[in-house]
């Protein structure tokens, strides 16, 4: 397989052929909540019509780079440049679909090895060329936007050819993997040998190990299998001034933990070319369960107790009233939906909140945990119709991002925001973020519809994940989005949350980093960065590099 | 209680009255292995005879500091200065007992609040006074040695009066605690309310929350309850140029994780004054178990499988042949010991390796895990005499450090070293570290006796913890120790280990930090430090500050 072929269509999510029509129930609900914009049909522009900045890569630099990767792995054609100009944030989608790209890499480089990456970074450092590392390009926070940070030229270094599983240590249950390995390739290779990483972000199909590590990713099973930062035991990072190799160590007390600085560094320190990850034996059984609760508070209490009482669900999500309603609205048959709601009403549940769970492990153990969990759910007023809602959710769990593309064509804004907080602050934070996003949208005359779920459980708290819909404000789409984003971010800060639980900082969240940690920490990060990247070529405008003015 | 009174005797471990005589069996074993040095009686020197550097705190600085903490909380008397001059590493003990202290703080300051600490650090920054933060002073790696790093004056800031549990969030299962709270005080307060932190380093009785967080501590139950770095969700750190407050967040993807930089910073960035920690409900049951294995390899395979198959022992230790023999040699009765050995021999175990386990939780769950664990132990050739060896180990688990003091009086060197490694490297590393330490001691004419155990289990690996005995090389005690330490550290590096799993870096391990991580990481740390401590006053000579020439 030629990994240098982009896996995603250049203007949106994933591959063509996966977009169904917006389901009538969803459309009806958005019409009621936001006012469906009748007659809008805004397909993406043609690739040839995209306004692309002229390439400015000096010939001398190109020659030096070509000495490392050979000329056919320096690509400067339109399709390649556009495909590597941005990720899949809402602003990215606006710019791509509209064909108004203020930035793009001059060239995309495809090194074949870690050592190639070392050499390319050394050249870029010498030549003062900005570098944007690129895995799958699925960032939803502007993490791969090809900013050049004041440099004349900018290249994108794709890790697509670093696609090997280097080794599997079956005794230590670790796998050493190159950065460019894509999720499905990794899982199928591991599963063939009886193992799994268990890392399934929504971007799973199109994202890479290096991207996961660089962005401190979490997946839909991270409650059970751990976030990526919990699963990295060693790594190799190329920087403009040398290589950092962190040996594989299950735990160390040798000062501050360098793994936890390179994990999440988002390409600002260098390029992670290889990581050693914890793997697990594939579970003997995966046991689904699902419950409806009369309100968000009782569901939250149940899901909290599941975690705190040690029942260790591997997947756990609680949708609030809006998200549950939106999910039910997309059910196949209206009859089915009405029947379910009637059933729940009889049992005292008028505004259902759906909790889906999955327990992995030895069959007997998974069933015992499920059974103990059911006692808690019942105690808190839950009603179950069996595990089917979990199975159904799982079946569609990678398809939601496609909906964004369709809604944009219809003139509907859709974005997601996420945070985490201690349990004692979850209910207030849930309410205040929603309220502030709704207020910001209403103020612009475009009422919003806000869904939320709890996921990623910890004994101390959980993540809150929002999906927001609104009519697009024609001609002021970016301003509208910025107002929404600001309202959400500020509400997270005010309510004791973090600006991101697992999307990363990128360009979009960079303004909130000093608000969350204070000014000293970003200063410390910038000082540490200057040691490995004194010229500041690595991923300008992201994370502690602050947002770039466009 | 007056927390400003030192909890440990100035010249050694703990409190007087806890030193029993060296058990005859232990003495016999050390005599055989190392040659017991007959007739040596080297008690510690008298306090008045300690050679102490003259205090050099300028009056102007003293006045400024006194404006913050009041004159009775700046102490400059001999007892206080000596008690805060060093920790409890082997070099510390040599210097203290010999009364030849090349360093000591000019004064010890006792702030009453986080804000006091802020003010003191600002003054020390202005006046260019070196600062050594001090919790319980139990460091075994020179972490609190009162080096002054080229500054004219040095003060020790004791956290003893920051002794409050600020709040307990029962819903989120977290406790916010001031840095100076001692282990037993914290646990008794938590347990009164039905909670536990479950953090029991061997220093438990004399160490503090701030010390645990600053040194990335792990305890004897950390396999089940987590290392301290896994249990810190928020913290407050005073630095010479301002305060870093990291909000309580169960998890975040906002870039590199600042918690994991301040945790383990060992006072080089500032003083951690408060931390928010995960707590757990006290377990309903604690179920002990213990096994003897025919050799280290089979025991290691068993303990690995316990962890990898999800049986989650909360305490788990496997002693190698030497450590098991040394433990049995200290048993109350020779008859008992011989009976046990005969029993094991009949069952095919000639060189027993003891594994002790404890399962905490709901009684039914803990028993089920124990039962599943027993099947694994049996499969690997283990023989059990019930849980008594675990109970016995637990009873004495805080008393071993006292043995050091007694052995030193008798002219016997004793030190501990620890590392961690992936399971696939554990056996080789176990052998090579032991071999290299024995060779280094033999070369000096003082044959060593080396014990080792596995503890702190991870799916990917474990820690290896060594205890080493040898006759002291009279007149060259420090050189002898340095040769031993170098052999151990170099063997760890060569064999894929870390220089420390839970003792921290301090002064003693600082030379190995760049060997373990490469030079770039310590440079990054020094650059980050310069942002918050531009004058370099914080804990000179430790960690990335490199070892100080004495």
JSON list of N, CA and C in Angstrom, two decimals, chain A residues 58-84:
[
{"chain": "A", "resi": 58, "resn": "UNK", "atom": "N", "xyz": [13.23, 27.71, -1.45]},
{"chain": "A", "resi": 58, "resn": "UNK", "atom": "CA", "xyz": [14.41, 28.02, -2.26]},
{"chain": "A", "resi": 58, "resn": "UNK", "atom": "C", "xyz": [15.00, 26.74, -2.90]},
{"chain": "A", "resi": 59, "resn": "UNK", "atom": "N", "xyz": [15.52, 26.88, -4.09]},
{"chain": "A", "resi": 59, "resn": "UNK", "atom": "CA", "xyz": [16.09, 25.73, -4.80]},
{"chain": "A", "resi": 59, "resn": "UNK", "atom": "C", "xyz": [17.21, 25.06, -3.99]},
{"chain": "A", "resi": 60, "resn": "UNK", "atom": "N", "xyz": [18.02, 25.88, -3.37]},
{"chain": "A", "resi": 60, "resn": "UNK", "atom": "CA", "xyz": [19.15, 25.34, -2.62]},
{"chain": "A", "resi": 60, "resn": "UNK", "atom": "C", "xyz": [18.65, 24.43, -1.50]},
{"chain": "A", "resi": 61, "resn": "UNK", "atom": "N", "xyz": [17.61, 24.87, -0.82]},
{"chain": "A", "resi": 61, "resn": "UNK", "atom": "CA", "xyz": [17.05, 24.06, 0.27]},
{"chain": "A", "resi": 61, "resn": "UNK", "atom": "C", "xyz": [16.44, 22.78, -0.30]},
{"chain": "A", "resi": 62, "resn": "UNK", "atom": "N", "xyz": [15.73, 22.92, -1.41]},
{"chain": "A", "resi": 62, "resn": "UNK", "atom": "CA", "xyz": [15.11, 21.74, -2.03]},
{"chain": "A", "resi": 62, "resn": "UNK", "atom": "C", "xyz": [16.16, 20.69, -2.36]},
{"chain": "A", "resi": 63, "resn": "UNK", "atom": "N", "xyz": [17.28, 21.15, -2.87]},
{"chain": "A", "resi": 63, "resn": "UNK", "atom": "CA", "xyz": [18.35, 20.22, -3.22]},
{"chain": "A", "resi": 63, "resn": "UNK", "atom": "C", "xyz": [18.88, 19.48, -2.00]},
{"chain": "A", "resi": 64, "resn": "UNK", "atom": "N", "xyz": [19.09, 20.23, -0.93]},
{"chain": "A", "resi": 64, "resn": "UNK", "atom": "CA", "xyz": [19.58, 19.59, 0.30]},
{"chain": "A", "resi": 64, "resn": "UNK", "atom": "C", "xyz": [18.57, 18.56, 0.81]},
{"chain": "A", "resi": 65, "resn": "UNK", "atom": "N", "xyz": [17.30, 18.94, 0.78]},
{"chain": "A", "resi": 65, "resn": "UNK", "atom": "CA", "xyz": [16.26, 18.02, 1.29]},
{"chain": "A", "resi": 65, "resn": "UNK", "atom": "C", "xyz": [16.18, 16.78, 0.41]},
{"chain": "A", "resi": 66, "resn": "UNK", "atom": "N", "xyz": [16.33, 17.00, -0.90]},
{"chain": "A", "resi": 66, "resn": "UNK", "atom": "CA", "xyz": [16.22, 15.89, -1.84]},
{"chain": "A", "resi": 66, "resn": "UNK", "atom": "C", "xyz": [17.37, 14.90, -1.66]},
{"chain": "A", "resi": 67, "resn": "UNK", "atom": "N", "xyz": [18.48, 15.39, -1.10]},
{"chain": "A", "resi": 67, "resn": "UNK", "atom": "CA", "xyz": [19.59, 14.48, -0.85]},
{"chain": "A", "resi": 67, "resn": "UNK", "atom": "C", "xyz": [19.23, 13.48, 0.25]},
{"chain": "A", "resi": 68, "resn": "UNK", "atom": "N", "xyz": [18.23, 13.81, 1.05]},
{"chain": "A", "resi": 68, "resn": "UNK", "atom": "CA", "xyz": [17.80, 12.89, 2.12]},
{"chain": "A", "resi": 68, "resn": "UNK", "atom": "C", "xyz": [16.69, 11.97, 1.64]},
{"chain": "A", "resi": 69, "resn": "UNK", "atom": "N", "xyz": [15.66, 12.53, 1.04]},
{"chain": "A", "resi": 69, "resn": "UNK", "atom": "CA", "xyz": [14.48, 11.71, 0.75]},
{"chain": "A", "resi": 69, "resn": "UNK", "atom": "C", "xyz": [14.28, 11.37, -0.73]},
{"chain": "A", "resi": 70, "resn": "UNK", "atom": "N", "xyz": [15.13, 11.86, -1.59]},
{"chain": "A", "resi": 70, "resn": "UNK", "atom": "CA", "xyz": [15.00, 11.64, -3.04]},
{"chain": "A", "resi": 70, "resn": "UNK", "atom": "C", "xyz": [13.83, 12.47, -3.57]},
{"chain": "A", "resi": 71, "resn": "UNK", "atom": "N", "xyz": [13.99, 12.89, -4.81]},
{"chain": "A", "resi": 71, "resn": "UNK", "atom": "CA", "xyz": [13.08, 13.90, -5.37]},
{"chain": "A", "resi": 71, "resn": "UNK", "atom": "C", "xyz": [11.62, 13.46, -5.37]},
{"chain": "A", "resi": 72, "resn": "UNK", "atom": "N", "xyz": [11.37, 12.16, -5.55]},
{"chain": "A", "resi": 72, "resn": "UNK", "atom": "CA", "xyz": [9.95, 11.75, -5.61]},
{"chain": "A", "resi": 72, "resn": "UNK", "atom": "C", "xyz": [9.29, 11.74, -4.25]},
{"chain": "A", "resi": 73, "resn": "UNK", "atom": "N", "xyz": [10.04, 12.01, -3.21]},
{"chain": "A", "resi": 73, "resn": "UNK", "atom": "CA", "xyz": [9.41, 12.14, -1.90]},
{"chain": "A", "resi": 73, "resn": "UNK", "atom": "C", "xyz": [9.46, 13.57, -1.35]},
{"chain": "A", "resi": 74, "resn": "UNK", "atom": "N", "xyz": [9.68, 14.50, -2.28]},
{"chain": "A", "resi": 74, "resn": "UNK", "atom": "CA", "xyz": [9.38, 15.91, -2.00]},
{"chain": "A", "resi": 74, "resn": "UNK", "atom": "C", "xyz": [8.26, 16.26, -2.96]},
{"chain": "A", "resi": 75, "resn": "UNK", "atom": "N", "xyz": [7.08, 16.48, -2.46]},
{"chain": "A", "resi": 75, "resn": "UNK", "atom": "CA", "xyz": [5.94, 16.73, -3.35]},
{"chain": "A", "resi": 75, "resn": "UNK", "atom": "C", "xyz": [5.49, 18.17, -3.21]},
{"chain": "A", "resi": 76, "resn": "UNK", "atom": "N", "xyz": [5.28, 18.81, -4.36]},
{"chain": "A", "resi": 76, "resn": "UNK", "atom": "CA", "xyz": [4.89, 20.22, -4.35]},
{"chain": "A", "resi": 76, "resn": "UNK", "atom": "C", "xyz": [3.64, 20.46, -5.18]},
{"chain": "A", "resi": 77, "resn": "UNK", "atom": "N", "xyz": [2.99, 19.37, -5.58]},
{"chain": "A", "resi": 77, "resn": "UNK", "atom": "CA", "xyz": [1.79, 19.53, -6.40]},
{"chain": "A", "resi": 77, "resn": "UNK", "atom": "C", "xyz": [0.63, 20.06, -5.56]},
{"chain": "A", "resi": 78, "resn": "UNK", "atom": "N", "xyz": [-0.35, 20.61, -6.25]},
{"chain": "A", "resi": 78, "resn": "UNK", "atom": "CA", "xyz": [-1.50, 21.26, -5.61]},
{"chain": "A", "resi": 78, "resn": "UNK", "atom": "C", "xyz": [-2.23, 20.30, -4.66]},
{"chain": "A", "resi": 79, "resn": "UNK", "atom": "N", "xyz": [-2.55, 19.11, -5.14]},
{"chain": "A", "resi": 79, "resn": "UNK", "atom": "CA", "xyz": [-3.34, 18.19, -4.32]},
{"chain": "A", "resi": 79, "resn": "UNK", "atom": "C", "xyz": [-2.61, 17.87, -3.01]},
{"chain": "A", "resi": 80, "resn": "UNK", "atom": "N", "xyz": [-1.31, 17.62, -3.10]},
{"chain": "A", "resi": 80, "resn": "UNK", "atom": "CA", "xyz": [-0.55, 17.29, -1.90]},
{"chain": "A", "resi": 80, "resn": "UNK", "atom": "C", "xyz": [-0.47, 18.49, -0.96]},
{"chain": "A", "resi": 81, "resn": "UNK", "atom": "N", "xyz": [-0.22, 19.66, -1.52]},
{"chain": "A", "resi": 81, "resn": "UNK", "atom": "CA", "xyz": [-0.10, 20.85, -0.65]},
{"chain": "A", "resi": 81, "resn": "UNK", "atom": "C", "xyz": [-1.42, 21.13, 0.06]},
{"chain": "A", "resi": 82, "resn": "UNK", "atom": "N", "xyz": [-2.51, 21.06, -0.68]},
{"chain": "A", "resi": 82, "resn": "UNK", "atom": "CA", "xyz": [-3.82, 21.34, -0.07]},
{"chain": "A", "resi": 82, "resn": "UNK", "atom": "C", "xyz": [-4.15, 20.28, 1.00]},
{"chain": "A", "resi": 83, "resn": "UNK", "atom": "N", "xyz": [-3.85, 19.04, 0.68]},
{"chain": "A", "resi": 83, "resn": "UNK", "atom": "CA", "xyz": [-4.17, 17.96, 1.62]},
{"chain": "A", "resi": 83, "resn": "UNK", "atom": "C", "xyz": [-3.38, 18.07, 2.92]},
{"chain": "A", "resi": 84, "resn": "UNK", "atom": "N", "xyz": [-2.29, 18.80, 2.90]},
{"chain": "A", "resi": 84, "resn": "UNK", "atom": "CA", "xyz": [-1.46, 18.93, 4.10]},
{"chain": "A", "resi": 84, "resn": "UNK", "atom": "C", "xyz": [-1.46, 20.36, 4.65]}
]
